[in-house]
Every structure is written in structure tokens, then in C-alpha cells.
Coordinates of C-alpha atoms in Angstrom, one line a residue:
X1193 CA 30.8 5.6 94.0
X1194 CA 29.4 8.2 95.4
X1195 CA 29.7 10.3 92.5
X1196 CA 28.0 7.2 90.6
X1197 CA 24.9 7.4 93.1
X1198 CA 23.8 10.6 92.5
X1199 CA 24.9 10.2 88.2
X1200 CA 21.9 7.8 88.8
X1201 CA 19.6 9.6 90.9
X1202 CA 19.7 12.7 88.8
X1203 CA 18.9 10.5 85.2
X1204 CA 16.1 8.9 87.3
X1205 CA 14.9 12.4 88.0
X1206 CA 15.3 13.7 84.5
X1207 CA 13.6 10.6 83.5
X1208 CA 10.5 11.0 85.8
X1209 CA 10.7 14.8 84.7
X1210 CA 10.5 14.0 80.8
X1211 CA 7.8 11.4 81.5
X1212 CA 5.5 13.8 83.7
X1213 CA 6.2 16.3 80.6
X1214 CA 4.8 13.5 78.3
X1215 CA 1.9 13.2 80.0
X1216 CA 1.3 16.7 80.3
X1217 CA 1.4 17.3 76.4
X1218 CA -1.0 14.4 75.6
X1219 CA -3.7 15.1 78.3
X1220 CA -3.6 18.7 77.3
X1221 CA -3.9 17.2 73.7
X1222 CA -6.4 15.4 74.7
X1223 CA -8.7 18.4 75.9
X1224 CA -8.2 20.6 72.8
X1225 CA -9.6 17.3 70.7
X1226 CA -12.6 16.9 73.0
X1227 CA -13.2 21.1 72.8
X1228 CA -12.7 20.4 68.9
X1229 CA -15.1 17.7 68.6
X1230 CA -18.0 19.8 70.3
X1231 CA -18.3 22.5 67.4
X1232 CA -19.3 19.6 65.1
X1233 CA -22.7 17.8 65.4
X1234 CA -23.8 14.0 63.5
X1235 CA -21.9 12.5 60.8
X1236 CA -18.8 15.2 61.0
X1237 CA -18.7 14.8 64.2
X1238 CA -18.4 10.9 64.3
X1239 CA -15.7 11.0 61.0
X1240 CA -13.8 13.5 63.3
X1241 CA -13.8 11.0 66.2
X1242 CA -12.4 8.2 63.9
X1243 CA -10.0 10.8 62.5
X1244 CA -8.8 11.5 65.7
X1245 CA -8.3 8.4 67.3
X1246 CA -5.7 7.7 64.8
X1247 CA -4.2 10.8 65.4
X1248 CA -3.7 10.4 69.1
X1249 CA -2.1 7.1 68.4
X1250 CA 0.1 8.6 66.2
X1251 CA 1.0 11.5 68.7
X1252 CA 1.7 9.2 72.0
X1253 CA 4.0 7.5 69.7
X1254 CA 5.5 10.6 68.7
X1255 CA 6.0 11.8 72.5
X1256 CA 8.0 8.6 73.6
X1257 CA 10.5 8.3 70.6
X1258 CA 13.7 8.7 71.4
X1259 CA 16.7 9.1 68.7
X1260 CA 16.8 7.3 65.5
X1261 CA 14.6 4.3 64.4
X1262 CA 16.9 2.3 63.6
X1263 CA 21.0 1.3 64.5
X1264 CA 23.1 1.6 61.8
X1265 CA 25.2 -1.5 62.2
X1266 CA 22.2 -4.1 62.0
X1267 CA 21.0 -2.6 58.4
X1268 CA 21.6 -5.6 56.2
X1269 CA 21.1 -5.9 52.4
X1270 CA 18.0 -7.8 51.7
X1271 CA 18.8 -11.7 50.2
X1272 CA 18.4 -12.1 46.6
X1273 CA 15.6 -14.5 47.3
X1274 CA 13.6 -11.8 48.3
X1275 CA 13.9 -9.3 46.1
X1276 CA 12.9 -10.8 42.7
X1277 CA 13.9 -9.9 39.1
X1278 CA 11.0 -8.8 36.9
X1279 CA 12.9 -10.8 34.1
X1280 CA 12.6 -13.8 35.2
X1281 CA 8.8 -13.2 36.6
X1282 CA 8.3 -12.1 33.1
X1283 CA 9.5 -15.2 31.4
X1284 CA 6.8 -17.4 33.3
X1285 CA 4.1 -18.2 30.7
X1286 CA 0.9 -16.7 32.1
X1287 CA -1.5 -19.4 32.7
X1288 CA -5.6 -19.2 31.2
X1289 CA -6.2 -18.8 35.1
X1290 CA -5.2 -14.8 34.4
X1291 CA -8.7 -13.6 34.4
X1292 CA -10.0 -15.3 37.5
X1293 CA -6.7 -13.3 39.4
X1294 CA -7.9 -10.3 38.3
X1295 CA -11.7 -10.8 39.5
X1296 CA -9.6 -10.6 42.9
X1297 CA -7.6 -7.7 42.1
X1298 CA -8.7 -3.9 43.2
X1299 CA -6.5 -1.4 41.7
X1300 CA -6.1 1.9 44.4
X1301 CA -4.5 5.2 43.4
X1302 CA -3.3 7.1 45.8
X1303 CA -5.5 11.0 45.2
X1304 CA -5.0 12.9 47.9
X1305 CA -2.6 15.5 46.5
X1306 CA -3.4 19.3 44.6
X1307 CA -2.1 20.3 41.2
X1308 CA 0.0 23.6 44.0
X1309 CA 3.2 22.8 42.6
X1310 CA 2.1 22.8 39.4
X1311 CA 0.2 26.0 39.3
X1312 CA -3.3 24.2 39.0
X1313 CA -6.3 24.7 41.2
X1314 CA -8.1 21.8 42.5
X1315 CA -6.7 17.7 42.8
X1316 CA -3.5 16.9 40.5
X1317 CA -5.4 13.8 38.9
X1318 CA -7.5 16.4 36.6
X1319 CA -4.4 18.0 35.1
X1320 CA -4.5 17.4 31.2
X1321 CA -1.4 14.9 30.5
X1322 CA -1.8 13.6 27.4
X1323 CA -4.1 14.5 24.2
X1324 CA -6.0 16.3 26.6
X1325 CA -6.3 13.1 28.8
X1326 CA -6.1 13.6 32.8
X1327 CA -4.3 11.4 35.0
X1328 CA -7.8 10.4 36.0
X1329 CA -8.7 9.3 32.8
X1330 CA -5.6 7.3 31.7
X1331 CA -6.6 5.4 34.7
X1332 CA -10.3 4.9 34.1
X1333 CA -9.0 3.8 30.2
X1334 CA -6.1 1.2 31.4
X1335 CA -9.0 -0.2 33.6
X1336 CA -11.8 -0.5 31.4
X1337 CA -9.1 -2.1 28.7
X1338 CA -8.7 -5.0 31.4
X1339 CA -12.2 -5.5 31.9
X1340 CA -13.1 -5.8 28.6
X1341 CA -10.7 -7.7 27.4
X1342 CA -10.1 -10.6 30.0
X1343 CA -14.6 -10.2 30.5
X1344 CA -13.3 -9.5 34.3
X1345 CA -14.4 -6.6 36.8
X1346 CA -11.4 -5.1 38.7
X1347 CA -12.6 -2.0 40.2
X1348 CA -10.8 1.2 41.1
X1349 CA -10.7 2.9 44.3
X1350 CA -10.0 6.5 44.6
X1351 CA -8.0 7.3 48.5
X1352 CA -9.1 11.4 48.4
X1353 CA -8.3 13.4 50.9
X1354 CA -10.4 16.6 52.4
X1355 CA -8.4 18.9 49.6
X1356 CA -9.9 16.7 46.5
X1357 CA -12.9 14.9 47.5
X1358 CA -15.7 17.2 46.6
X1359 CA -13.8 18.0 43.3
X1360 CA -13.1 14.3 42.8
X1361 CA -16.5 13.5 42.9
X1362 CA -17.8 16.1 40.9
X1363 CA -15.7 14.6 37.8
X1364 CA -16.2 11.1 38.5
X1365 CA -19.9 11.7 37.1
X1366 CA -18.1 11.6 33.8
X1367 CA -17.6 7.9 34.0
X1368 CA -20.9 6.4 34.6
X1369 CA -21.1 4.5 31.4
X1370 CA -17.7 3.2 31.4
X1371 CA -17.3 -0.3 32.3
X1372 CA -15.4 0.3 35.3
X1373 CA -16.9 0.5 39.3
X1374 CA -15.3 3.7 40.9
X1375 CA -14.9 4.0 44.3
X1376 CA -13.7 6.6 46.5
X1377 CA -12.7 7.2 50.5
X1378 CA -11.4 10.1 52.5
X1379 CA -8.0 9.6 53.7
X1380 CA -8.2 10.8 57.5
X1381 CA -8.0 14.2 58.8
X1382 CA -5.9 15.4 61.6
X1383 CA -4.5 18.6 63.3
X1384 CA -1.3 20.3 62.4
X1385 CA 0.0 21.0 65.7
X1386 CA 2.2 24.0 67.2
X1387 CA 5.6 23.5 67.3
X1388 CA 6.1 25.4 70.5
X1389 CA 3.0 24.3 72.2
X1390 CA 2.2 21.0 70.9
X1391 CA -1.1 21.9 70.7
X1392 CA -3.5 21.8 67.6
X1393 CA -3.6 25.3 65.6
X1394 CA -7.0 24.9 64.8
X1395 CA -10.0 26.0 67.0
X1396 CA -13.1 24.3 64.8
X1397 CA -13.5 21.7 62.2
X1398 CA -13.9 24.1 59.6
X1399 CA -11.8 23.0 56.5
X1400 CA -12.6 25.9 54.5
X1401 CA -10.9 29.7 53.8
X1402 CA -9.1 30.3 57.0
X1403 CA -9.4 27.1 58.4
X1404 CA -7.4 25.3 55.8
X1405 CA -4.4 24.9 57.0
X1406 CA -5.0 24.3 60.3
X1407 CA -5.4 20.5 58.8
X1408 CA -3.6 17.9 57.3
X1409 CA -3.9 14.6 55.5
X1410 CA -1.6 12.4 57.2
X1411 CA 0.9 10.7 54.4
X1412 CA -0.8 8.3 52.6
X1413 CA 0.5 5.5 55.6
X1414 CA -2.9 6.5 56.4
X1415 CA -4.3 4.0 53.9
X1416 CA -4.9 1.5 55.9
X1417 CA -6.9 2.9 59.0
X1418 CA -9.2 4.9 56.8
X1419 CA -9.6 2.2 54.5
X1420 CA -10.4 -0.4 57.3
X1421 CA -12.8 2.5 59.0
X1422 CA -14.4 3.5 55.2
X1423 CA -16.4 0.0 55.2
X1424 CA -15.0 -0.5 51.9
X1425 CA -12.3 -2.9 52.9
X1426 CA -14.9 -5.4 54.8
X1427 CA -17.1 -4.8 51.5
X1428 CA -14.4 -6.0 48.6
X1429 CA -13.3 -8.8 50.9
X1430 CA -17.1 -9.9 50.8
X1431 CA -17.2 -9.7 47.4
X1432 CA -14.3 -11.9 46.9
X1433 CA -11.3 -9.6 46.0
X1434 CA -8.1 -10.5 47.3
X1435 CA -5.6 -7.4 46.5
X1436 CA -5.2 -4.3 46.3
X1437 CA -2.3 -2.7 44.0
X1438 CA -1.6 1.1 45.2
X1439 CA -0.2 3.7 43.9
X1440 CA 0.4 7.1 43.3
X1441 CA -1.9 8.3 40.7
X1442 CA 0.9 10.8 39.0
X1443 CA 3.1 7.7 38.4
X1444 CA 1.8 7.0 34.8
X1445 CA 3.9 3.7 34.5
X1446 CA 1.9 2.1 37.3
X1447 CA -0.1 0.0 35.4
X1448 CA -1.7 -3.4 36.5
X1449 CA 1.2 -5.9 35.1
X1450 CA -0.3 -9.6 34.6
X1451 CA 3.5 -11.2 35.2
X1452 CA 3.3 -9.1 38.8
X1453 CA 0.4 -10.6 39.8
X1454 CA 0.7 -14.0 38.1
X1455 CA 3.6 -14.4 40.4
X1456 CA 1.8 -13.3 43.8
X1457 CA -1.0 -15.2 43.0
X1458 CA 1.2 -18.7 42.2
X1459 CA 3.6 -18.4 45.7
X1460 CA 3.4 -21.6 47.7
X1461 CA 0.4 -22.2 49.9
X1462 CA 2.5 -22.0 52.7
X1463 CA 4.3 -19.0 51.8
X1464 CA 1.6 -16.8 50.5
X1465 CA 2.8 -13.6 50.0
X1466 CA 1.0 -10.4 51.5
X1467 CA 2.8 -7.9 50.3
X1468 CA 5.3 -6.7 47.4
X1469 CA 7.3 -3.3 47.0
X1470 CA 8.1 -2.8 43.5
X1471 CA 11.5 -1.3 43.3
X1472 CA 13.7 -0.3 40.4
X1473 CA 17.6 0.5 39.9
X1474 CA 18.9 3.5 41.7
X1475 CA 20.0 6.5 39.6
X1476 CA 21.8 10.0 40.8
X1477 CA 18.1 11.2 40.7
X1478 CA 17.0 9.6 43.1
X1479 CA 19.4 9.7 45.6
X1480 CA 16.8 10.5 48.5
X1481 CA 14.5 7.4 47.6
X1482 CA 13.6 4.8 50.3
X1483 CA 15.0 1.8 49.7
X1484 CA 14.7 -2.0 51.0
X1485 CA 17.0 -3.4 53.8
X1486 CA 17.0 -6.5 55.8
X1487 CA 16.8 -5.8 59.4
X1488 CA 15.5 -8.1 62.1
X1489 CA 15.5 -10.4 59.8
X1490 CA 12.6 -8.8 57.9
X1491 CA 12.2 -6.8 54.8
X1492 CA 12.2 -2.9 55.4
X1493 CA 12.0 0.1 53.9
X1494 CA 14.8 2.6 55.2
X1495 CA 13.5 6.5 54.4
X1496 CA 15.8 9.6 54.3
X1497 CA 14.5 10.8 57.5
X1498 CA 15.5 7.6 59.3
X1499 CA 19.0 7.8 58.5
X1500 CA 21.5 9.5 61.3
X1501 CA 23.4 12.3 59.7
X1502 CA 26.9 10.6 59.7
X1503 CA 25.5 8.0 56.9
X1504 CA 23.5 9.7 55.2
X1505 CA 26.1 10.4 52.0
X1506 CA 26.3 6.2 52.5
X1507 CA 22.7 6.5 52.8
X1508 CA 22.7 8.5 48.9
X1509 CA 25.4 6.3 47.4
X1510 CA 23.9 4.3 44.2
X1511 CA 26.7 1.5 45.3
X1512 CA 25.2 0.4 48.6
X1513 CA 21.7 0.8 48.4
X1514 CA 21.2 -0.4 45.1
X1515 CA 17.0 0.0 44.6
X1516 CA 14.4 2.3 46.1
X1517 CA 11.0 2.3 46.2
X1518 CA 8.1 3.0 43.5
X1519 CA 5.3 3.0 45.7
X1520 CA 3.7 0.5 43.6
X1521 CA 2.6 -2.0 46.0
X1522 CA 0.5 -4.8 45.6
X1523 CA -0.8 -5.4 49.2
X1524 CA -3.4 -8.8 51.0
X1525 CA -6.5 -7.3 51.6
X1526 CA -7.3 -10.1 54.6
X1527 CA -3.7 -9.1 55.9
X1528 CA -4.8 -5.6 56.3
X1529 CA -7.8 -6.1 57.7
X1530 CA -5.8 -9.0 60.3
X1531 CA -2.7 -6.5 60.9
X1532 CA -5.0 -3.0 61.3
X1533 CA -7.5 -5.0 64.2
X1534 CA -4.5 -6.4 66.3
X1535 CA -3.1 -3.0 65.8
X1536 CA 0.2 -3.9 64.4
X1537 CA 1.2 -2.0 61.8
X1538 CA 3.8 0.0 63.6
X1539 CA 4.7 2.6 60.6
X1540 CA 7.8 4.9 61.7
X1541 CA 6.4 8.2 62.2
X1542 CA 7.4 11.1 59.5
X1543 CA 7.7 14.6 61.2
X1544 CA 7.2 17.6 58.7
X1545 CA 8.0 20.8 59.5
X1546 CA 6.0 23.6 57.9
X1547 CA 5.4 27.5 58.3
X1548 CA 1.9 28.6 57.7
X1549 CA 1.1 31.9 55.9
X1550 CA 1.7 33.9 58.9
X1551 CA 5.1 32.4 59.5
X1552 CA 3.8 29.8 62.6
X1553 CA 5.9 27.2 63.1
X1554 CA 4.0 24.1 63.1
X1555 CA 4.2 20.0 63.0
X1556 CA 2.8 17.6 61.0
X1557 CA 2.5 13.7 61.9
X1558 CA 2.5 11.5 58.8
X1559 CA 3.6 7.9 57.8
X1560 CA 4.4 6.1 54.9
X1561 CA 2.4 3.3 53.1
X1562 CA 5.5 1.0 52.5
X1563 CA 6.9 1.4 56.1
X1564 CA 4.1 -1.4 56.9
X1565 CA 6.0 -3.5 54.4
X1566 CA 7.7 -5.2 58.4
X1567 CA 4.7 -6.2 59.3
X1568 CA 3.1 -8.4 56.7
X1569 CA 4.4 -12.5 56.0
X1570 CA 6.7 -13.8 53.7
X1571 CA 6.6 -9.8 51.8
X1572 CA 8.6 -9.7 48.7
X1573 CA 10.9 -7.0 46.4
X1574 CA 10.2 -7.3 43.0
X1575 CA 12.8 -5.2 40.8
X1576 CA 11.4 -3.7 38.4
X1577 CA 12.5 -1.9 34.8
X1578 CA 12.0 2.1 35.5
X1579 CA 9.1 2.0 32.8
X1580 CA 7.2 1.5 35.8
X1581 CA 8.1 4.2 37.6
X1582 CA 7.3 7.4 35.3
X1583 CA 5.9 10.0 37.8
X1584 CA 4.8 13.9 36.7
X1585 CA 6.0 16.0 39.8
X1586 CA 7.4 18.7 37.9
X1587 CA 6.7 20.1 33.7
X1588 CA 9.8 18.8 32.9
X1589 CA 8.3 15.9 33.8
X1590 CA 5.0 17.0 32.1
X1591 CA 7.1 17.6 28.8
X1592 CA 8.5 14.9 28.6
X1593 CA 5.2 12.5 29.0
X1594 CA 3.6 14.9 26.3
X1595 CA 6.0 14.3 23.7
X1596 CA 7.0 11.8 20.8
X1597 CA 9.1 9.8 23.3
X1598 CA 5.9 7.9 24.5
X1599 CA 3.2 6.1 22.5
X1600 CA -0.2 6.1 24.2
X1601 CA -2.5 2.6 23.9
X1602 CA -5.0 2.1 26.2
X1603 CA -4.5 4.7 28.8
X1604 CA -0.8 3.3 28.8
X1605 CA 2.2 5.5 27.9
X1606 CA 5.3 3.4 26.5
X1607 CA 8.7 4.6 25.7
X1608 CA 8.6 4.7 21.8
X1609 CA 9.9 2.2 19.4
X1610 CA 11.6 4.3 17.5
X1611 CA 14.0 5.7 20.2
X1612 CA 17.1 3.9 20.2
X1613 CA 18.1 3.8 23.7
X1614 CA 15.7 2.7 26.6
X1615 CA 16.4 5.2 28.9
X1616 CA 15.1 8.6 29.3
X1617 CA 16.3 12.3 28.8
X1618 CA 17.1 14.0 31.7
X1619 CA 15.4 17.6 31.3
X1620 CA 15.2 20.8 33.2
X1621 CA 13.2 23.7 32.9
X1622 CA 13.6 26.8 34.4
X1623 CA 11.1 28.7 36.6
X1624 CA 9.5 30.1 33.7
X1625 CA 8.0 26.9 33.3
X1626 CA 6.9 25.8 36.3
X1627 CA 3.0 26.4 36.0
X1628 CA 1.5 24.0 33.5
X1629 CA -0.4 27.5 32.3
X1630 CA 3.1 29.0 31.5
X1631 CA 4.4 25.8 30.2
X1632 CA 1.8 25.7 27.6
X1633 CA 1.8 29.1 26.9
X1634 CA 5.5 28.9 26.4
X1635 CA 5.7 25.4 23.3
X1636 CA 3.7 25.9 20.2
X1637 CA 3.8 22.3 19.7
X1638 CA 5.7 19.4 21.7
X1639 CA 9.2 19.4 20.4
X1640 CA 10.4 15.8 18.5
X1641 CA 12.7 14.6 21.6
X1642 CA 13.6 10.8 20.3
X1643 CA 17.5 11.3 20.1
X1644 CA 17.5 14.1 23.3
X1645 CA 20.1 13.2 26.0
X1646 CA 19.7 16.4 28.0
X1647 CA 17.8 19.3 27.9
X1648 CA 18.2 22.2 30.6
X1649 CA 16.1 25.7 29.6
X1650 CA 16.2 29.2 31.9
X1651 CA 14.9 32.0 31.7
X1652 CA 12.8 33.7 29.1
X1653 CA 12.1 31.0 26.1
X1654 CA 9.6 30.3 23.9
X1655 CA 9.4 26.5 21.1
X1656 CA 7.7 27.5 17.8
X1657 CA 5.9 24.3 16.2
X1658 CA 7.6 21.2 15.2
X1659 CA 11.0 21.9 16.7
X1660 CA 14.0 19.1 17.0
X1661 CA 16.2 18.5 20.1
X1662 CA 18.8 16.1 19.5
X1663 CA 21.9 15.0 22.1
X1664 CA 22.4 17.7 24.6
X1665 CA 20.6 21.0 24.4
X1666 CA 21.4 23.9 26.7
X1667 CA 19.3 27.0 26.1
X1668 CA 19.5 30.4 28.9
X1669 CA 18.2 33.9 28.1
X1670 CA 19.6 35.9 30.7
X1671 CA 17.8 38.5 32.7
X1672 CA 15.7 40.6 30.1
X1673 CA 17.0 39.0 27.4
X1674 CA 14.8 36.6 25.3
X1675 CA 14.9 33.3 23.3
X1676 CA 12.3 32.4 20.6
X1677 CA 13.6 29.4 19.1
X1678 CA 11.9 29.4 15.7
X1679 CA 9.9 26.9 14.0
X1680 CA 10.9 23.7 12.2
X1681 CA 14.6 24.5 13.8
X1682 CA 16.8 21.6 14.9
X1683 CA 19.7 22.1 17.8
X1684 CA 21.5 19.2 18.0
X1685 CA 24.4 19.5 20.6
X1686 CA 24.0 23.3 20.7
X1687 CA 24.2 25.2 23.4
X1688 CA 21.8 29.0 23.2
X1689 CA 22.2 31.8 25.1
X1690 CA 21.8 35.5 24.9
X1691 CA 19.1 37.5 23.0
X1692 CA 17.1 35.6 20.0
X1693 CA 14.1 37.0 18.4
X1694 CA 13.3 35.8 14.8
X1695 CA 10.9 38.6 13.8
X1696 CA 8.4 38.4 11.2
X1697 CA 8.0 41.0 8.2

């Protein structure tokens, strides 16, 4: 027993120890923010403030977890009576009442992100997708089509962050005489933070050359406090909007769908749904997805991150977790409004780990938009085809949107009729591709891809015009060697490698 006593005494003391540590950190936290905040002066200063009230929220919370989120043995699978099938939403007529549900829509894109990955300066929503249409403007034209044609006025909202605003704004003059409001806020602002220290890398506000990327916008779980701090929240519910449906603005099957919010709009008065998570049929892509679990007896979205290493292969298998998310989320304005003032959103906090240019390790705080999916009433899954979830993270991606396997109507892409099975290729292009500049560079035209199962392409290759892939098409030039694959040439089930140059004479 004795043995016992001191067992106890010492955890005490290591638990006294790790608390005075806590503290420690987040009053030393607190000082750099208050030095921060005095090389700024008026409005900056104020946004900073704002910025950085959230961000010392974020951090306390980050200081007192302990071990994983959540316990692996009370993850349930969500009932079937909350996640809905988009079939059977789809098969309710929709009512004349259509146009008065979407004077209370707002549609949100999330445009906080740059075209880096890409190769393309400035924000990803400018990067020419489609008959030299940007993200940005498929948006503006799905829009516009829904106002004119139901005579309604649902507005878009643009969540920029400090990366894409000035840029964002810049090309948004475009769109005056289009019969769409545009709207824009900045997503917060906070301090990457030193992985040793834990205390913020940056020594001014300054956003610009050096400065950079001593900053970071904070996941775009930030929606809600910036929104709710913007104004612009309090000024839509004024005007008599009642939703908001978000999401990513490189997801180009994330279109307002009438059926979608037919069916939020028609739930029982006592049951009024504030929030659904659109979620579609797992594939081996997307093995990494969050998807929705019942724990606590509330809907939830399970991340990645979250999951303890011994079940994370369960986490990945496409037989237990069935769905994962789209980030297309149709969200209650007056819920967020309710939920951000009482404080009680309680997202699980993302830690990133990065290396700046000059190899410091540093930490970034973020959150994720569905994570608040908990804390809303009566939320709801609504599974969805994959149409809806089409996003353009990579130019395989891009080549596929570009080519003859989409129609475009309206600002809407849609798999074409004359492709015989609904799903889509898989295709993977080499480094040689990655940059959209090289990617062009690199095709002559868009090759016809209706009957393409698979497509993977390294190394050096170049598409003359009005080439054919058909079933599975491998092509790799090998280290100095290089392909041309000539024009009006159709490789069907071929596989291409070594040293091809048709030469002209």
C-alpha cells in the first residue's frame, strides 16, 4: 500500500507539473500576441484582435488534449434513417414552392486556397477549367442560371483567405452586370507556431515577402467564427435567407440541387433540420476520406487524424465505413449564429505539421467545417451519386474535366450521354504534367476519352490533336527517351513505352 501511496503522489505531481507547463505556454502565448498586436494600428489592428481570439481558443484547447478524440469501441454506424438516399429524395415531385426556397438559399464556396500545387500563381478559382471558363466563372454562370430562371435572387458568398482576397477582388469586377450579388469575407488569420517553443514565428503582422509564412488560414472550420464576426451572417438573416450551401469551389459537381433542398426545406416542424453532409459511396480512392459515424448518439464525422493507429487499415476499409464526406454541406444560418454565440461548436482540432523554407519545424491549428456536424439538431446524411463530388486537385483531374467525357450547360459539367458506363476513368499523369502550363503545353487538343477505363502517362509525352484512348492505356518514356503520340492515333488497350518520335519530312 505503501508502494500505492507514493504511485499516487508522484501522478499527482506530474499532473500539477504538466498543468503549471500549460499555463506557462499559453501566458507566454499570450504576450507574444499582445507584442504582435502593437505593430499594427486601426482597422488591422482590430481584424487582428478578432483573428486572435479565435486562435487562443483554439490553442488552450490544443494544450489540454490528451490522446485520441474519440474511443474506438463506441464508434457506431449511423441508422439508415439518417443518412438518406438521394433516390428516393429525388423521386419527390418538387412543389411550385421551389422558388420561394431558393430566395432563402445563399450558396458559399469555400476560396481560400492557391493554384501552388498546380503550378499557378495567385487563388485556384481563376485557373481556366473549361472553354477557357475559371472555376469562378462556372459558378457565377450556375448561379445566374437559377436566378433567371426561377425570377429568384440567391447570392454567392466568396470565404477568401489573406492569400486570395486582393486577387479575388480584383476579378470579381468582371461580374457587375451579371445578375448575381457577390459577396466576399476573409477567413481568419492566425500564427503558425514553433514546434519547439510553442511560440508564434512571426514578429509583425506583415503578410507580405518574408512574412508569408509566418501565417496561416486556419482550415476552412474557420467558417463560422469569421462568418459570424464578417457582419454578413447577421446581414442575410435580416434579409430573410435561411441557408447556406458550402463548398469547396474546385468541386465542380457542387451545384445547388433543387431535390436537396426541397427535402431540407419540407422536414417536420418539429424536426427541422440544421444541417446535412452530403456523402457518396466509398471507392479505393478515397480511402483517407472522413466519413459519418454515430457516436453519443449523434451524427459525426470521423477524420483520418482521429483514428488511433491500430484501426486505421479498419479505418480505410471500403466495407465498414461505407461513405465519406463531399464537403457539400447545406448548413441553418440561425443555427450558426445560435451555436457560434453560446460558443458550442466544439470542432476537433487538426494539427499540421509543416517545415518552412529554412527547414523550421512549425505547427499549424486548423479545423474542419463538417466536424460541427455534432453540434447542430436533428443533422442529416444525404448519400449522394459521385456526380456530385467531381473535384480538380491534380491535371489528371484537370484532364479529365476538359475533355469529351463532360458536357457543359449552364456553368454545369455532366458526365456525357454518350459514354456508356456512369463511372469515371481513373487517370494518372506523371510529373511532367503537373503544372497546368506543362499540361497544356504537353496535349494539342483534349484527347476523345468516352470508352477510357485507365489511363497512367510518365515521363516525357506529348498528344497530337484529335487522339483516341479507349480501355486501358499505359504510356512511359523512360529517362531521356521520348513519346509523341501522333495525331488522329487511337490506342485502345495498348500499352507504350520506349522511344517514339513520328518526324515530319
Amino acid at each position: 500500500s505503501s508502494y500505492l501511496s507514493i504511485f499516487f503522489l508522484i501522478k499527482a505531481g506530474m499532473a500539477e507539473f504538466q498543468e503549471k507547463l500549460r499555463l506557462q505556454h499559453e501566458t507566454s502565448m499570450h504576450k507574444e500576441l499582445e507584442k504582435l498586436l502593437t505593430t499594427a494600428k486601426g482597422a488591422e489592428q482590430e481584424i487582428s484582435k478578432k483573428d486572435f481570439e479565435g486562435f487562443k481558443n483554439l490553442f488552450h484547447r490544443f494544450l489540454q488534449v490528451k490522446g485520441p478524440s474519440v474511443k474506438w469501441d463506441k464508434i457506431h454506424k449511423p441508422p439508415e434513417d439518417l443518412i438518406h438516399p438521394y433516390d428516393k429524395i429525388k423521386a419527390q415531385v418538387l412543389p411550385d414552392s421551389v422558388a420561394a426556397s431558393l430566395n432563402k438559399l445563399v450558396v458559399v464556396k469555400l476560396n481560400g486556397g492557391l493554384g501552388t500545387s498546380m503550378g499557378c500563381k495567385g487563388p485556384k478559382s481563376v485557373i481556366s477549367v473549361r472553354n477557357e471558363n475559371t472555376f469562378l466563372d462556372l459558378t457565377v454562370h450556375q448561379i445566374e442560371h437559377l436566378n433567371k430562371t426561377f425570377n429568384v435572387d440567391v447570392p454567392l458568398v466568396l470565404m477568401n483567405s489573406f492569400n486570395t482576397d486582393e486577387d479575388t477582388k480584383k476579378i470579381l469586377q468582371k461580374y457587375t452586370h451579371h445578375r448575381v450579388h457577390i459577396h466576399t469575407f476573409n477567413q481568419s488569420r492566425y500564427p503558425r507556431i514553433n514546434k519547439e517553443s510553442l511560440l508564434p514565428v512571426a514578429k509583425d503582422l506583415g503578410v507580405h515577402g518574408d512574412h508569408g509564412d509566418a501565417w496561416y488560414p486556419p482550415g476552412h472550420g474557420d467558417i463560422y467564427a469569421s462568418f459570424y464576426n464578417s457582419g454578413l451572417l447577421d446581414q442575410l438573416i435580416a434579409a430573410g435567407k435561411e441557408y447556406i450551401f458550402v463548398s469547396n469551389i474546385d468541386n465542380l459537381g457542387a451545384t445547388v440541387d433543387l431535390f436537396i433542398l426541397n427535402h431540407l426545406m419540407t422536414q417536420p416542424k418539429d424536426k427541422r433540420c440544421e444541417f446535412i453532409m452530403e456523402v457518396t459511396d466509398k471507392t479505393r480512392a478515397d480511402v483517407k476520406g472522413g466519413t459519418l459515424i454515430q457516436y453519443d448518439d449523434k451524427l459525426r464525422l470521423l477524420e483520418i487524424a482521429q483514428v488511433p493507429k491500430a484501426h486505421v487499415d479498419e479505418f480505410k476499409s471500403v466495407t465498414k465505413f461505407k461513405i465519406f464526406n463531399t464537403n457539400n454541406l447545406w448548413i441553418s444560418l440561425a443555427a450558426i449564429k445560435r451555436l457560434h454565440e453560446q460558443n458550442a461548436m466544439d470542432m476537433e482540432i487538426i494539427v499540421n505539421p509543416k517545415t518552412l523554407d529554412g527547414g523550421l519545424n512549425v505547427i499549424q491549428l486548423e479545423t474542419a467545417v463538417g466536424a460541427a456536424i455534432k453540434a447542430f439538431d436533428n443533422a442529416l446524411g444525404v448519400n449522394v451519386p459521385r456526380s456530385r463530388f467531381l473535384p480538380v486537385k491534380t491535371s489528371s483531374d484537370l484532364l479529365l474535366v476538359m475533355s469529351n467525357l463532360y458536357s457543359l450547360d449552364a456553368g454545369s459539367l455532366t458526365m456525357s450521354k454518350k459514354r456508356e458506363f456512369p463511372s469515371t476513368p481513373h487517370v494518372k499523369l506523371g510529373s511532367s504534367f503537373t503544372k497546368v502550363h506543362d499540361f497544356l503545353m504537353r496535349f494539342e487538343s483534349i484527347p476523345d476519352m468516352l470508352e477510357l477505363d485507365h489511363l497512367t502517362v510518365s515521363g516525357d509525352v506529348t498528344f497530337g490533336k484529335n487522339v483516341s484512348l479507349k480501355g486501358t492505356v499505359i504510356i512511359i518514356a523512360n529517362h531521356g527517351d521520348r513519346i509523341d503520340i501522333p495525331a488522329g492515333a487511337v490506342l485502345e488497350n495498348k500499352i507504350v513505352s520506349g522511344n517514339l518520335r513520328i518526324l515530319d519530312h
